[in-house]
Amino acid sequence: MKKLVILISGRGSNMEAVVRACARERWPAQVAAVIASRPDAAGLGFAASQGIATAVVDHRQYPDREAFDAALAAQIDSFAPDLVLLAGFMRVLTAGFVDRYAGRMLNIHPSLLPSFPGLKTHQQALDAGVRLHGASVHFVTSQLDHGPIVAQAAVPVLAGDDAATLAARVLAAEHILYPRAVRWFVEGRLAPDGLRVAVTPPEPQWLFAETTSYAGEGA
Ligand code: GRF
């Protein structure tokens, strides 16, 4: 059994998708804990309702990034995880912290990396005029939003979109993509080689959002 620790800062819908898939698909894994960077993170309630241990490492209680990351690492390590998942975790991590979990920490980022790292990715996509947007699951390295990509999901940008409608379309794809990628890790099927990650035996490392409901641009 692989042990997972999931870090959240808010809603936690990606965490919930992973927890549900782990149970439903009987992964050889257990979500050992959900740790939040803020006490009001809504996802803590779902985790507790599933009998998962929860903890809060409140970033406002620490004078700097180093102190916060040290406290967070101590909390994570108390659960001895095989894999750490960032799921809407809104803190930038120090290089020391990232190195500690090298090769065993994944993140989901709401864009088709390397386009649109950082924040407000949906508005960035609208402003750039791209017609495809999406999400990426990647190994975390000290270069923000630039680690080896495990899987990507693409969704269309439609004529009437604003950041909220686009975010909702991407989020629905994230909920399929992240559990799929985490499952591959848990099954020992991921082999990073530089910035490329192979899955063995092979499976598509991409998905396209269902567009069957498409009713025409501007509809
Ligand atoms: C997701 O869009 C994720 O990709 C990004 O922040 C959002 C978190 O949503 N990093 P949730 O907390 O998983 O619902």
JSON list of N, CA and C in Angstrom, two decimals, residues 14 27 55 96 103 116 122-123 139 144 148 166 169 177 192 201:
[
{"chain": "A", "resi": 14, "resn": "ASN", "atom": "N", "xyz": [-10.14, 18.70, -6.29]},
{"chain": "A", "resi": 14, "resn": "ASN", "atom": "CA", "xyz": [-9.20, 17.72, -6.86]},
{"chain": "A", "resi": 14, "resn": "ASN", "atom": "C", "xyz": [-8.82, 16.66, -5.83]},
{"chain": "A", "resi": 27, "resn": "TRP", "atom": "N", "xyz": [-7.34, 1.32, -5.53]},
{"chain": "A", "resi": 27, "resn": "TRP", "atom": "CA", "xyz": [-5.91, 1.48, -5.75]},
{"chain": "A", "resi": 27, "resn": "TRP", "atom": "C", "xyz": [-5.15, 0.80, -4.61]},
{"chain": "A", "resi": 55, "resn": "ALA", "atom": "N", "xyz": [-4.89, 17.99, 9.06]},
{"chain": "A", "resi": 55, "resn": "ALA", "atom": "CA", "xyz": [-4.03, 18.88, 9.83]},
{"chain": "A", "resi": 55, "resn": "ALA", "atom": "C", "xyz": [-4.00, 20.22, 9.13]},
{"chain": "A", "resi": 96, "resn": "GLY", "atom": "N", "xyz": [14.52, 23.90, -0.89]},
{"chain": "A", "resi": 96, "resn": "GLY", "atom": "CA", "xyz": [14.84, 22.83, 0.06]},
{"chain": "A", "resi": 96, "resn": "GLY", "atom": "C", "xyz": [13.67, 21.88, 0.25]},
{"chain": "A", "resi": 103, "resn": "GLY", "atom": "N", "xyz": [10.83, 13.72, -7.01]},
{"chain": "A", "resi": 103, "resn": "GLY", "atom": "CA", "xyz": [10.40, 12.45, -7.59]},
{"chain": "A", "resi": 103, "resn": "GLY", "atom": "C", "xyz": [9.19, 11.84, -6.92]},
{"chain": "A", "resi": 116, "resn": "PHE", "atom": "N", "xyz": [1.33, 29.70, -19.63]},
{"chain": "A", "resi": 116, "resn": "PHE", "atom": "CA", "xyz": [0.57, 30.24, -18.50]},
{"chain": "A", "resi": 116, "resn": "PHE", "atom": "C", "xyz": [0.91, 29.63, -17.14]},
{"chain": "A", "resi": 122, "resn": "HIS", "atom": "N", "xyz": [-6.69, 31.19, -16.39]},
{"chain": "A", "resi": 122, "resn": "HIS", "atom": "CA", "xyz": [-7.81, 31.20, -17.34]},
{"chain": "A", "resi": 122, "resn": "HIS", "atom": "C", "xyz": [-7.91, 32.58, -18.01]},
{"chain": "A", "resi": 123, "resn": "GLN", "atom": "N", "xyz": [-7.70, 33.63, -17.22]},
{"chain": "A", "resi": 123, "resn": "GLN", "atom": "CA", "xyz": [-7.67, 34.97, -17.81]},
{"chain": "A", "resi": 123, "resn": "GLN", "atom": "C", "xyz": [-6.47, 35.11, -18.75]},
{"chain": "A", "resi": 139, "resn": "PHE", "atom": "N", "xyz": [5.47, 16.59, -12.15]},
{"chain": "A", "resi": 139, "resn": "PHE", "atom": "CA", "xyz": [6.33, 16.46, -10.98]},
{"chain": "A", "resi": 139, "resn": "PHE", "atom": "C", "xyz": [6.76, 17.85, -10.56]},
{"chain": "A", "resi": 144, "resn": "LEU", "atom": "N", "xyz": [9.05, 26.94, -10.64]},
{"chain": "A", "resi": 144, "resn": "LEU", "atom": "CA", "xyz": [7.59, 26.96, -10.47]},
{"chain": "A", "resi": 144, "resn": "LEU", "atom": "C", "xyz": [6.85, 26.55, -11.75]},
{"chain": "A", "resi": 148, "resn": "PRO", "atom": "N", "xyz": [8.61, 17.90, -14.93]},
{"chain": "A", "resi": 148, "resn": "PRO", "atom": "CA", "xyz": [8.25, 16.90, -15.93]},
{"chain": "A", "resi": 148, "resn": "PRO", "atom": "C", "xyz": [6.74, 16.64, -15.95]},
{"chain": "A", "resi": 166, "resn": "LEU", "atom": "N", "xyz": [-14.61, 29.22, -18.31]},
{"chain": "A", "resi": 166, "resn": "LEU", "atom": "CA", "xyz": [-13.45, 28.45, -18.76]},
{"chain": "A", "resi": 166, "resn": "LEU", "atom": "C", "xyz": [-12.87, 27.63, -17.60]},
{"chain": "A", "resi": 169, "resn": "ARG", "atom": "N", "xyz": [-14.88, 24.49, -17.05]},
{"chain": "A", "resi": 169, "resn": "ARG", "atom": "CA", "xyz": [-14.63, 23.44, -18.06]},
{"chain": "A", "resi": 169, "resn": "ARG", "atom": "C", "xyz": [-13.30, 22.75, -17.79]},
{"chain": "A", "resi": 177, "resn": "LEU", "atom": "N", "xyz": [-8.28, 13.90, -14.94]},
{"chain": "A", "resi": 177, "resn": "LEU", "atom": "CA", "xyz": [-6.84, 13.83, -15.22]},
{"chain": "A", "resi": 177, "resn": "LEU", "atom": "C", "xyz": [-6.01, 13.50, -13.97]},
{"chain": "A", "resi": 192, "resn": "PRO", "atom": "N", "xyz": [10.22, 9.21, -15.10]},
{"chain": "A", "resi": 192, "resn": "PRO", "atom": "CA", "xyz": [10.68, 10.50, -15.61]},
{"chain": "A", "resi": 192, "resn": "PRO", "atom": "C", "xyz": [12.07, 10.35, -16.22]},
{"chain": "A", "resi": 201, "resn": "PRO", "atom": "N", "xyz": [2.87, -0.11, -18.63]},
{"chain": "A", "resi": 201, "resn": "PRO", "atom": "CA", "xyz": [2.64, -0.11, -20.07]},
{"chain": "A", "resi": 201, "resn": "PRO", "atom": "C", "xyz": [1.95, 1.17, -20.51]}
]
